[in-house]
């Protein structure tokens, strides 16, 4: 039985001596989710997932039950299971902990998916910066196969043949986008595909494909073991379960934590159990949620904020990957956003023009504000450019560039205005 | 550390089943195993032949992914994270200190070919910044003094495995 405020995903992380040992994993209820799943009707598995209301933990927060049901209904004899372990979102290091310290939980989640969808092949695409962890994960895969949880006739079930292959990334943030990730697995450059079609219908090698994040897969065994309702009760109305959060920046206790969805943000920032307040002695100024592509909130406006999907949506914020990057009052929002813009300009894959050129133009404009060489009209140009890049880009990278910029502008407009050199005459003419 | 022989490169390719799906795994393993730290033309050709890919396809991949290099690198490539969590918690100091110690700008090897440094977006160690990464090893929670010490240790050959 699981209760609120107990570690669920990090339970074994803090206890296991050898993360890849199947016997030890089973001592901590490992593989009991899979054992339950194979006793259930497949429709009943989907019902439990719906009940659990787990939202995808990669950042998009799409209800996992719906995604799995879509793939279940997709036509095709060959279905692929893919785990997105490309974790490249700055401020995020949660998947690393699971991959390194509890790889078998991710494997168990992927095997349950393999069973449900009668898949033969699973892939885990792990970022190239985690090379050492790839070795640990491979050891976990080998051990799971030896113990009969992967390979041929898994658990003695005839025809339940399923294997998982590790594919390494090699340094491309855009490969965290699901269709780019699939292209990369196919041995191509990792540029996103045009959608629709949905990946659940036309995915890896043009077959129906499930792509979920590491943390999402790790939650699946818990849901089946404890029941969808029990899992849901760990969270709130709009999203069940616990969430791994990564605290970094000017916060005393930087690191990885697991919280119930519904925890107060003030607790996360200031209580000794979590953040412990400012590390610099200066007041905290703003928080960047969910990685570089997430929105920014001003600390002084977040006193009553609840860390949950709906709690953040109410404030025009979002959980995203779970990154919580906190900055103190000595950081200029414009200076901060220049670095964020530089990140996107660097990481745009170049396939679609709005993102390739737009990210560069945004960086140039923000740099002007930062150097106090912006001119009257630049603010409007910036807003228009943000709108273009959001609406015209082909994938989530370009579509989310404006999130931090727009929220930064909304909370701290005076810092942008201070970057405008008033002496210069207004520029006439079109606004792109 | 010496560069990989033809047989060793082929062994890496075969260990990955000559499978085009795992081309990145192979290229990284070969690159990190070589003293010059890059994929030369001969190696690109070798991988292409085994995987039945044209050299142009191999180079398309080499030029797309940031970790892969097509030019010789210094013996130790020091990677600094320039994403906001690291940069604003002391990371801005790193480039400055490295330039002072090594007397070369970013992306340029020192005359002895021993060091080179440059910024990369994120290495997943945001709670340990400032950080320097060399191959797969992260040196965390750095201060100016620790950077001097690290360079000194590297010069004295304390990290032969890197």
GROMACS .gro file of N, CA and C in nm, chain A residues 187-338:
model
  456
  187UNK      N    1   1.893   0.564  -3.785
  187UNK     CA    2   2.026   0.589  -3.839
  187UNK      C    3   2.033   0.712  -3.928
  188UNK      N    4   1.935   0.799  -3.914
  188UNK     CA    5   1.934   0.922  -3.994
  188UNK      C    6   1.971   1.042  -3.906
  189UNK      N    7   1.975   1.159  -3.967
  189UNK     CA    8   1.991   1.278  -3.885
  189UNK      C    9   1.860   1.300  -3.810
  190UNK      N   10   1.873   1.352  -3.688
  190UNK     CA   11   1.755   1.365  -3.603
  190UNK      C   12   1.676   1.490  -3.628
  191UNK      N   13   1.615   1.500  -3.745
  191UNK     CA   14   1.528   1.615  -3.771
  191UNK      C   15   1.383   1.569  -3.761
  192UNK      N   16   1.296   1.653  -3.706
  192UNK     CA   17   1.157   1.610  -3.686
  192UNK      C   18   1.084   1.582  -3.818
  193UNK      N   19   0.980   1.501  -3.807
  193UNK     CA   20   0.896   1.472  -3.923
  193UNK      C   21   0.778   1.568  -3.924
  194UNK      N   22   0.717   1.577  -4.039
  194UNK     CA   23   0.594   1.655  -4.050
  194UNK      C   24   0.479   1.570  -3.994
  195UNK      N   25   0.399   1.630  -3.906
  195UNK     CA   26   0.286   1.556  -3.849
  195UNK      C   27   0.157   1.633  -3.874
  196UNK      N   28   0.042   1.569  -3.892
  196UNK     CA   29   0.022   1.426  -3.891
  196UNK      C   30   0.094   1.358  -4.009
  197UNK      N   31   0.102   1.224  -4.014
  197UNK     CA   32   0.035   1.127  -3.927
  197UNK      C   33   0.095   1.119  -3.787
  198UNK      N   34   0.012   1.076  -3.694
  198UNK     CA   35   0.049   1.056  -3.556
  198UNK      C   36   0.146   0.938  -3.547
  199UNK      N   37   0.242   0.948  -3.454
  199UNK     CA   38   0.341   0.840  -3.441
  199UNK      C   39   0.278   0.709  -3.396
  200UNK      N   40   0.163   0.718  -3.329
  200UNK     CA   41   0.095   0.595  -3.288
  200UNK      C   42   0.044   0.518  -3.411
  201UNK      N   43   0.028   0.589  -3.522
  201UNK     CA   44  -0.015   0.521  -3.646
  201UNK      C   45   0.102   0.496  -3.740
  202UNK      N   46   0.187   0.595  -3.756
  202UNK     CA   47   0.301   0.583  -3.848
  202UNK      C   48   0.426   0.633  -3.773
  203UNK      N   49   0.496   0.539  -3.712
  203UNK     CA   50   0.609   0.579  -3.629
  203UNK      C   51   0.740   0.523  -3.677
  204UNK      N   52   0.808   0.448  -3.591
  204UNK     CA   53   0.938   0.392  -3.626
  204UNK      C   54   0.924   0.295  -3.744
  205UNK      N   55   1.007   0.311  -3.842
  205UNK     CA   56   1.000   0.231  -3.966
  205UNK      C   57   0.856   0.226  -4.019
  206UNK      N   58   0.786   0.337  -4.002
  206UNK     CA   59   0.649   0.358  -4.051
  206UNK      C   60   0.545   0.268  -3.984
  207UNK      N   61   0.584   0.206  -3.872
  207UNK     CA   62   0.489   0.120  -3.799
  207UNK      C   63   0.434   0.195  -3.676
  208UNK      N   64   0.319   0.151  -3.625
  208UNK     CA   65   0.264   0.214  -3.505
  208UNK      C   66   0.364   0.207  -3.389
  209UNK      N   67   0.384   0.320  -3.323
  209UNK     CA   68   0.492   0.329  -3.224
  209UNK      C   69   0.448   0.408  -3.101
  210UNK      N   70   0.487   0.355  -2.985
  210UNK     CA   71   0.463   0.425  -2.859
  210UNK      C   72   0.592   0.492  -2.816
  211UNK      N   73   0.588   0.621  -2.787
  211UNK     CA   74   0.706   0.687  -2.732
  211UNK      C   75   0.667   0.749  -2.599
  212UNK      N   76   0.735   0.708  -2.493
  212UNK     CA   77   0.713   0.767  -2.361
  212UNK      C   78   0.846   0.800  -2.295
  213UNK      N   79   0.839   0.888  -2.200
  213UNK     CA   80   0.957   0.930  -2.124
  213UNK      C   81   0.997   0.824  -2.021
  214UNK      N   82   1.121   0.832  -1.977
  214UNK     CA   83   1.175   0.740  -1.875
  214UNK      C   84   1.087   0.738  -1.749
  215UNK      N   85   1.058   0.857  -1.699
  215UNK     CA   86   0.980   0.866  -1.573
  215UNK      C   87   0.840   0.810  -1.592
  216UNK      N   88   0.781   0.829  -1.710
  216UNK     CA   89   0.649   0.771  -1.737
  216UNK      C   90   0.656   0.619  -1.730
  217UNK      N   91   0.756   0.561  -1.796
  217UNK     CA   92   0.768   0.415  -1.795
  217UNK      C   93   0.789   0.363  -1.653
  218UNK      N   94   0.868   0.436  -1.574
  218UNK     CA   95   0.895   0.391  -1.438
  218UNK      C   96   0.768   0.393  -1.353
  219UNK      N   97   0.671   0.475  -1.390
  219UNK     CA   98   0.546   0.482  -1.314
  219UNK      C   99   0.449   0.368  -1.345
  220UNK      N  100   0.464   0.307  -1.461
  220UNK     CA  101   0.369   0.203  -1.504
  220UNK      C  102   0.363   0.084  -1.407
  221UNK      N  103   0.479   0.028  -1.366
  221UNK     CA  104   0.472  -0.086  -1.272
  221UNK      C  105   0.401  -0.049  -1.141
  222UNK      N  106   0.421   0.075  -1.096
  222UNK     CA  107   0.357   0.119  -0.971
  222UNK      C  108   0.206   0.118  -0.988
  223UNK      N  109   0.159   0.169  -1.102
  223UNK     CA  110   0.015   0.175  -1.127
  223UNK      C  111  -0.046   0.035  -1.126
  224UNK      N  112   0.020  -0.059  -1.192
  224UNK     CA  113  -0.038  -0.193  -1.200
  224UNK      C  114  -0.028  -0.265  -1.066
  225UNK      N  115   0.081  -0.240  -0.996
  225UNK     CA  116   0.101  -0.307  -0.867
  225UNK      C  117   0.002  -0.255  -0.762
  226UNK      N  118  -0.014  -0.123  -0.758
  226UNK     CA  119  -0.094  -0.063  -0.651
  226UNK      C  120  -0.237  -0.032  -0.693
  227UNK      N  121  -0.262  -0.036  -0.823
  227UNK     CA  122  -0.395   0.000  -0.873
  227UNK      C  123  -0.400   0.146  -0.916
  228UNK      N  124  -0.477   0.171  -1.021
  228UNK     CA  125  -0.486   0.305  -1.078
  228UNK      C  126  -0.537   0.408  -0.978
  229UNK      N  127  -0.635   0.368  -0.897
  229UNK     CA  128  -0.696   0.462  -0.803
  229UNK      C  129  -0.595   0.507  -0.697
  230UNK      N  130  -0.520   0.410  -0.644
  230UNK     CA  131  -0.421   0.443  -0.540
  230UNK      C  132  -0.316   0.537  -0.596
  231UNK      N  133  -0.277   0.515  -0.722
  231UNK     CA  134  -0.177   0.601  -0.785
  231UNK      C  135  -0.234   0.742  -0.803
  232UNK      N  136  -0.356   0.746  -0.851
  232UNK     CA  137  -0.417   0.877  -0.875
  232UNK      C  138  -0.422   0.960  -0.747
  233UNK      N  139  -0.451   0.892  -0.635
  233UNK     CA  140  -0.466   0.964  -0.509
  233UNK      C  141  -0.336   1.028  -0.459
  234UNK      N  142  -0.225   0.987  -0.517
  234UNK     CA  143  -0.098   1.051  -0.480
  234UNK      C  144  -0.089   1.192  -0.537
  235UNK      N  145  -0.171   1.217  -0.639
  235UNK     CA  146  -0.163   1.347  -0.705
  235UNK      C  147  -0.288   1.429  -0.682
  236UNK      N  148  -0.328   1.501  -0.785
  236UNK     CA  149  -0.447   1.587  -0.775
  236UNK      C  150  -0.545   1.551  -0.885
  237UNK      N  151  -0.652   1.627  -0.893
  237UNK     CA  152  -0.760   1.599  -0.988
  237UNK      C  153  -0.708   1.591  -1.132
  238UNK      N  154  -0.620   1.683  -1.169
  238UNK     CA  155  -0.577   1.690  -1.309
  238UNK      C  156  -0.452   1.609  -1.342
  239UNK      N  157  -0.401   1.539  -1.248
  239UNK     CA  158  -0.284   1.456  -1.277
  239UNK      C  159  -0.248   1.371  -1.156
  240UNK      N  160  -0.244   1.239  -1.175
  240UNK     CA  161  -0.216   1.149  -1.063
  240UNK      C  162  -0.068   1.126  -1.043
  241UNK      N  163  -0.035   1.072  -0.925
  241UNK     CA  164   0.101   1.026  -0.900
  241UNK      C  165   0.192   1.130  -0.837
  242UNK      N  166   0.318   1.092  -0.827
  242UNK     CA  167   0.420   1.182  -0.776
  242UNK      C  168   0.498   1.238  -0.895
  243UNK      N  169   0.579   1.338  -0.870
  243UNK     CA  170   0.660   1.397  -0.978
  243UNK      C  171   0.803   1.413  -0.929
  244UNK      N  172   0.896   1.375  -1.015
  244UNK     CA  173   1.037   1.403  -0.985
  244UNK      C  174   1.065   1.548  -1.024
  245UNK      N  175   1.125   1.621  -0.931
  245UNK     CA  176   1.159   1.760  -0.962
  245UNK      C  177   1.309   1.782  -0.944
  246UNK      N  178   1.362   1.871  -1.025
  246UNK     CA  179   1.506   1.899  -1.021
  246UNK      C  180   1.525   2.045  -0.982
  247UNK      N  181   1.579   2.068  -0.864
  247UNK     CA  182   1.602   2.204  -0.817
  247UNK      C  183   1.744   2.246  -0.850
  248UNK      N  184   1.756   2.362  -0.914
  248UNK     CA  185   1.891   2.414  -0.941
  248UNK      C  186   1.887   2.565  -0.945
  249UNK      N  187   2.002   2.625  -0.963
  249UNK     CA  188   2.012   2.771  -0.961
  249UNK      C  189   2.047   2.819  -0.822
  250UNK      N  190   1.990   2.936  -0.784
  250UNK     CA  191   2.027   2.998  -0.656
  250UNK      C  192   1.943   2.944  -0.541
  251UNK      N  193   1.946   2.815  -0.524
  251UNK     CA  194   1.868   2.752  -0.419
  251UNK      C  195   1.965   2.668  -0.336
  252UNK      N  196   1.943   2.669  -0.205
  252UNK     CA  197   2.042   2.610  -0.115
  252UNK      C  198   2.063   2.461  -0.140
  253UNK      N  199   1.952   2.386  -0.137
  253UNK     CA  200   1.965   2.241  -0.153
  253UNK      C  201   1.936   2.200  -0.297
  254UNK      N  202   2.031   2.219  -0.385
  254UNK     CA  203   2.009   2.179  -0.523
  254UNK      C  204   2.001   2.027  -0.530
  255UNK      N  205   1.921   1.976  -0.620
  255UNK     CA  206   1.916   1.830  -0.631
  255UNK      C  207   1.783   1.777  -0.680
  256UNK      N  208   1.771   1.646  -0.672
  256UNK     CA  209   1.653   1.576  -0.721
  256UNK      C  210   1.562   1.540  -0.605
  257UNK      N  211   1.432   1.565  -0.620
  257UNK     CA  212   1.335   1.532  -0.516
  257UNK      C  213   1.212   1.469  -0.580
  258UNK      N  214   1.139   1.393  -0.499
  258UNK     CA  215   1.011   1.342  -0.545
  258UNK      C  216   0.903   1.406  -0.460
  259UNK      N  217   0.805   1.467  -0.525
  259UNK     CA  218   0.696   1.531  -0.449
  259UNK      C  219   0.562   1.478  -0.500
  260UNK      N  220   0.464   1.480  -0.412
  260UNK     CA  221   0.328   1.452  -0.457
  260UNK      C  222   0.282   1.572  -0.538
  261UNK      N  223   0.215   1.549  -0.647
  261UNK     CA  224   0.153   1.660  -0.717
  261UNK      C  225   0.052   1.720  -0.621
  262UNK      N  226   0.057   1.851  -0.602
  262UNK     CA  227  -0.029   1.915  -0.502
  262UNK      C  228   0.048   1.973  -0.386
  263UNK      N  229   0.180   1.957  -0.387
  263UNK     CA  230   0.264   2.015  -0.282
  263UNK      C  231   0.273   2.166  -0.302
  264UNK      N  232   0.285   2.239  -0.194
  264UNK     CA  233   0.293   2.385  -0.208
  264UNK      C  234   0.430   2.425  -0.263
  265UNK      N  235   0.428   2.518  -0.356
  265UNK     CA  236   0.554   2.563  -0.417
  265UNK      C  237   0.645   2.630  -0.313
  266UNK      N  238   0.583   2.699  -0.218
  266UNK     CA  239   0.661   2.763  -0.112
  266UNK      C  240   0.740   2.659  -0.033
  267UNK      N  241   0.678   2.544  -0.009
  267UNK     CA  242   0.747   2.434   0.059
  267UNK      C  243   0.867   2.388  -0.023
  268UNK      N  244   0.843   2.372  -0.153
  268UNK     CA  245   0.950   2.324  -0.241
  268UNK      C  246   1.067   2.422  -0.240
  269UNK      N  247   1.036   2.550  -0.239
  269UNK     CA  248   1.142   2.650  -0.245
  269UNK      C  249   1.212   2.670  -0.111
  270UNK      N  250   1.132   2.678  -0.004
  270UNK     CA  251   1.191   2.728   0.121
  270UNK      C  252   1.207   2.625   0.232
  271UNK      N  253   1.132   2.515   0.232
  271UNK     CA  254   1.143   2.424   0.346
  271UNK      C  255   1.277   2.352   0.340
  272UNK      N  256   1.327   2.316   0.456
  272UNK     CA  257   1.457   2.248   0.463
  272UNK      C  258   1.452   2.111   0.398
  273UNK      N  259   1.332   2.054   0.395
  273UNK     CA  260   1.315   1.922   0.334
  273UNK      C  261   1.348   1.927   0.184
  274UNK      N  262   1.319   2.041   0.122
  274UNK     CA  263   1.345   2.057  -0.022
  274UNK      C  264   1.450   2.166  -0.045
  275UNK      N  265   1.410   2.275  -0.104
  275UNK     CA  266   1.506   2.375  -0.151
  275UNK      C  267   1.585   2.448  -0.043
  276UNK      N  268   1.523   2.476   0.069
  276UNK     CA  269   1.593   2.543   0.179
  276UNK      C  270   1.617   2.692   0.156
  277UNK      N  271   1.549   2.751   0.058
  277UNK     CA  272   1.563   2.895   0.036
  277UNK      C  273   1.683   2.933  -0.049
  278UNK      N  274   1.709   3.063  -0.051
  278UNK     CA  275   1.813   3.118  -0.137
  278UNK      C  276   1.953   3.073  -0.094
  279UNK      N  277   2.036   3.046  -0.191
  279UNK     CA  278   2.174   3.006  -0.160
  279UNK      C  279   2.268   3.125  -0.152
  280UNK      N  280   2.220   3.239  -0.198
  280UNK     CA  281   2.309   3.354  -0.209
  280UNK      C  282   2.283   3.458  -0.100
  281UNK      N  283   2.177   3.437  -0.023
  281UNK     CA  284   2.140   3.537   0.077
  281UNK      C  285   2.055   3.648   0.017
  282UNK      N  286   2.040   3.649  -0.113
  282UNK     CA  287   1.958   3.750  -0.180
  282UNK      C  288   1.816   3.695  -0.197
  283UNK      N  289   1.716   3.782  -0.205
  283UNK     CA  290   1.579   3.733  -0.228
  283UNK      C  291   1.568   3.664  -0.364
  284UNK      N  292   1.483   3.563  -0.371
  284UNK     CA  293   1.462   3.493  -0.498
  284UNK      C  294   1.373   3.580  -0.587
  285UNK      N  295   1.402   3.578  -0.717
  285UNK     CA  296   1.331   3.668  -0.808
  285UNK      C  297   1.236   3.594  -0.903
  286UNK      N  298   1.290   3.498  -0.975
  286UNK     CA  299   1.201   3.427  -1.069
  286UNK      C  300   1.239   3.280  -1.080
  287UNK      N  301   1.144   3.203  -1.133
  287UNK     CA  302   1.163   3.059  -1.147
  287UNK      C  303   1.135   3.019  -1.291
  288UNK      N  304   1.225   2.943  -1.347
  288UNK     CA  305   1.205   2.891  -1.482
  288UNK      C  306   1.161   2.745  -1.469
  289UNK      N  307   1.038   2.717  -1.508
  289UNK     CA  308   0.981   2.584  -1.490
  289UNK      C  309   0.999   2.496  -1.615
  290UNK      N  310   1.033   2.372  -1.594
  290UNK     CA  311   1.023   2.273  -1.702
  290UNK      C  312   1.131   2.278  -1.806
  291UNK      N  313   1.241   2.346  -1.781
  291UNK     CA  314   1.349   2.349  -1.880
  291UNK      C  315   1.347   2.476  -1.961
  292UNK      N  316   1.439   2.485  -2.059
  292UNK     CA  317   1.453   2.610  -2.136
  292UNK      C  318   1.326   2.646  -2.211
  293UNK      N  319   1.248   2.547  -2.249
  293UNK     CA  320   1.128   2.573  -2.329
  293UNK      C  321   1.007   2.603  -2.241
  294UNK      N  322   1.026   2.605  -2.110
  294UNK     CA  323   0.913   2.627  -2.020
  294UNK      C  324   0.894   2.774  -1.988
  295UNK      N  325   0.783   2.806  -1.920
  295UNK     CA  326   0.755   2.944  -1.884
  295UNK      C  327   0.827   2.987  -1.757
  296UNK      N  328   0.833   3.119  -1.738
  296UNK     CA  329   0.900   3.176  -1.621
  296UNK      C  330   0.795   3.244  -1.532
  297UNK      N  331   0.807   3.224  -1.401
  297UNK     CA  332   0.716   3.289  -1.308
  297UNK      C  333   0.793   3.376  -1.211
  298UNK      N  334   0.731   3.487  -1.168
  298UNK     CA  335   0.795   3.575  -1.069
  298UNK      C  336   0.763   3.521  -0.930
  299UNK      N  337   0.865   3.504  -0.847
  299UNK     CA  338   0.846   3.441  -0.716
  299UNK      C  339   0.739   3.514  -0.635
  300UNK      N  340   0.738   3.648  -0.642
  300UNK     CA  341   0.644   3.723  -0.558
  300UNK      C  342   0.498   3.702  -0.599
  301UNK      N  343   0.476   3.650  -0.719
  301UNK     CA  344   0.338   3.623  -0.761
  301UNK      C  345   0.298   3.477  -0.737
  302UNK      N  346   0.385   3.403  -0.675
  302UNK     CA  347   0.359   3.259  -0.665
  302UNK      C  348   0.344   3.212  -0.521
  303UNK      N  349   0.306   3.305  -0.433
  303UNK     CA  350   0.301   3.268  -0.291
  303UNK      C  351   0.195   3.164  -0.259
  304UNK      N  352   0.088   3.164  -0.337
  304UNK     CA  353  -0.019   3.068  -0.309
  304UNK      C  354  -0.019   2.953  -0.410
  305UNK      N  355   0.093   2.936  -0.479
  305UNK     CA  356   0.094   2.840  -0.590
  305UNK      C  357   0.108   2.695  -0.540
  306UNK      N  358   0.028   2.608  -0.598
  306UNK     CA  359   0.035   2.465  -0.569
  306UNK      C  360   0.106   2.398  -0.686
  307UNK      N  361   0.207   2.317  -0.655
  307UNK     CA  362   0.281   2.249  -0.763
  307UNK      C  363   0.201   2.127  -0.810
  308UNK      N  364   0.117   2.152  -0.909
  308UNK     CA  365   0.039   2.046  -0.973
  308UNK      C  366   0.010   2.098  -1.113
  309UNK      N  367  -0.041   2.010  -1.200
  309UNK     CA  368  -0.068   2.056  -1.336
  309UNK      C  369  -0.162   2.176  -1.335
  310UNK      N  370  -0.278   2.160  -1.266
  310UNK     CA  371  -0.376   2.269  -1.269
  310UNK      C  372  -0.328   2.390  -1.189
  311UNK      N  373  -0.251   2.365  -1.082
  311UNK     CA  374  -0.201   2.474  -0.999
  311UNK      C  375  -0.110   2.566  -1.079
  312UNK      N  376  -0.027   2.507  -1.166
  312UNK     CA  377   0.062   2.589  -1.247
  312UNK      C  378  -0.012   2.647  -1.368
  313UNK      N  379  -0.103   2.568  -1.425
  313UNK     CA  380  -0.180   2.623  -1.539
  313UNK      C  381  -0.255   2.750  -1.496
  314UNK      N  382  -0.307   2.750  -1.374
  314UNK     CA  383  -0.378   2.868  -1.324
  314UNK      C  384  -0.292   2.993  -1.328
  315UNK      N  385  -0.160   2.973  -1.319
  315UNK     CA  386  -0.068   3.088  -1.319
  315UNK      C  387   0.001   3.103  -1.455
  316UNK      N  388  -0.056   3.041  -1.557
  316UNK     CA  389   0.004   3.042  -1.692
  316UNK      C  390   0.144   2.979  -1.693
  317UNK      N  391   0.163   2.881  -1.605
  317UNK     CA  392   0.292   2.811  -1.600
  317UNK      C  393   0.268   2.664  -1.633
  318UNK      N  394   0.374   2.586  -1.637
  318UNK     CA  395   0.355   2.443  -1.657
  318UNK      C  396   0.469   2.364  -1.594
  319UNK      N  397   0.443   2.238  -1.567
  319UNK     CA  398   0.540   2.153  -1.499
  319UNK      C  399   0.652   2.112  -1.594
  320UNK      N  400   0.616   2.087  -1.719
  320UNK     CA  401   0.717   2.045  -1.818
  320UNK      C  402   0.791   1.922  -1.772
  321UNK      N  403   0.921   1.926  -1.781
  321UNK     CA  404   1.001   1.808  -1.745
  321UNK      C  405   1.017   1.793  -1.595
  322UNK      N  406   0.987   1.898  -1.519
  322UNK     CA  407   1.007   1.893  -1.374
  322UNK      C  408   1.124   1.979  -1.328
  323UNK      N  409   1.188   2.049  -1.423
  323UNK     CA  410   1.297   2.139  -1.386
  323UNK      C  411   1.241   2.260  -1.311
  324UNK      N  412   1.310   2.300  -1.205
  324UNK     CA  413   1.275   2.423  -1.133
  324UNK      C  414   1.406   2.499  -1.114
  325UNK      N  415   1.431   2.594  -1.205
  325UNK     CA  416   1.555   2.671  -1.199
  325UNK      C  417   1.523   2.806  -1.134
  326UNK      N  418   1.585   2.830  -1.020
  326UNK     CA  419   1.552   2.947  -0.941
  326UNK      C  420   1.664   3.051  -0.951
  327UNK      N  421   1.626   3.177  -0.971
  327UNK     CA  422   1.727   3.284  -0.982
  327UNK      C  423   1.700   3.393  -0.879
  328UNK      N  424   1.806   3.452  -0.827
  328UNK     CA  425   1.787   3.558  -0.728
  328UNK      C  426   1.776   3.695  -0.795
  329UNK      N  427   1.758   3.798  -0.713
  329UNK     CA  428   1.725   3.929  -0.768
  329UNK      C  429   1.843   4.000  -0.835
  330UNK      N  430   1.958   3.938  -0.836
  330UNK     CA  431   2.070   4.002  -0.905
  330UNK      C  432   2.078   3.963  -1.053
  331UNK      N  433   1.991   3.870  -1.090
  331UNK     CA  434   1.993   3.825  -1.230
  331UNK      C  435   1.893   3.908  -1.310
  332UNK      N  436   1.941   3.968  -1.417
  332UNK     CA  437   1.853   4.044  -1.505
  332UNK      C  438   1.778   3.947  -1.595
  333UNK      N  439   1.648   3.968  -1.606
  333UNK     CA  440   1.567   3.875  -1.687
  333UNK      C  441   1.613   3.878  -1.833
  334UNK      N  442   1.654   3.996  -1.880
  334UNK     CA  443   1.695   4.006  -2.020
  334UNK      C  444   1.826   3.928  -2.042
  335UNK      N  445   1.918   3.944  -1.950
  335UNK     CA  446   2.045   3.871  -1.959
  335UNK      C  447   2.017   3.720  -1.959
  336UNK      N  448   1.927   3.679  -1.869
  336UNK     CA  449   1.891   3.537  -1.859
  336UNK      C  450   1.832   3.487  -1.992
  337UNK      N  451   1.740   3.566  -2.048
  337UNK     CA  452   1.672   3.523  -2.171
  337UNK      C  453   1.765   3.522  -2.292
  338UNK      N  454   1.868   3.606  -2.290
  338UNK     CA  455   1.967   3.601  -2.398
  338UNK      C  456   2.031   3.462  -2.402
   0.00000   0.00000   0.00000
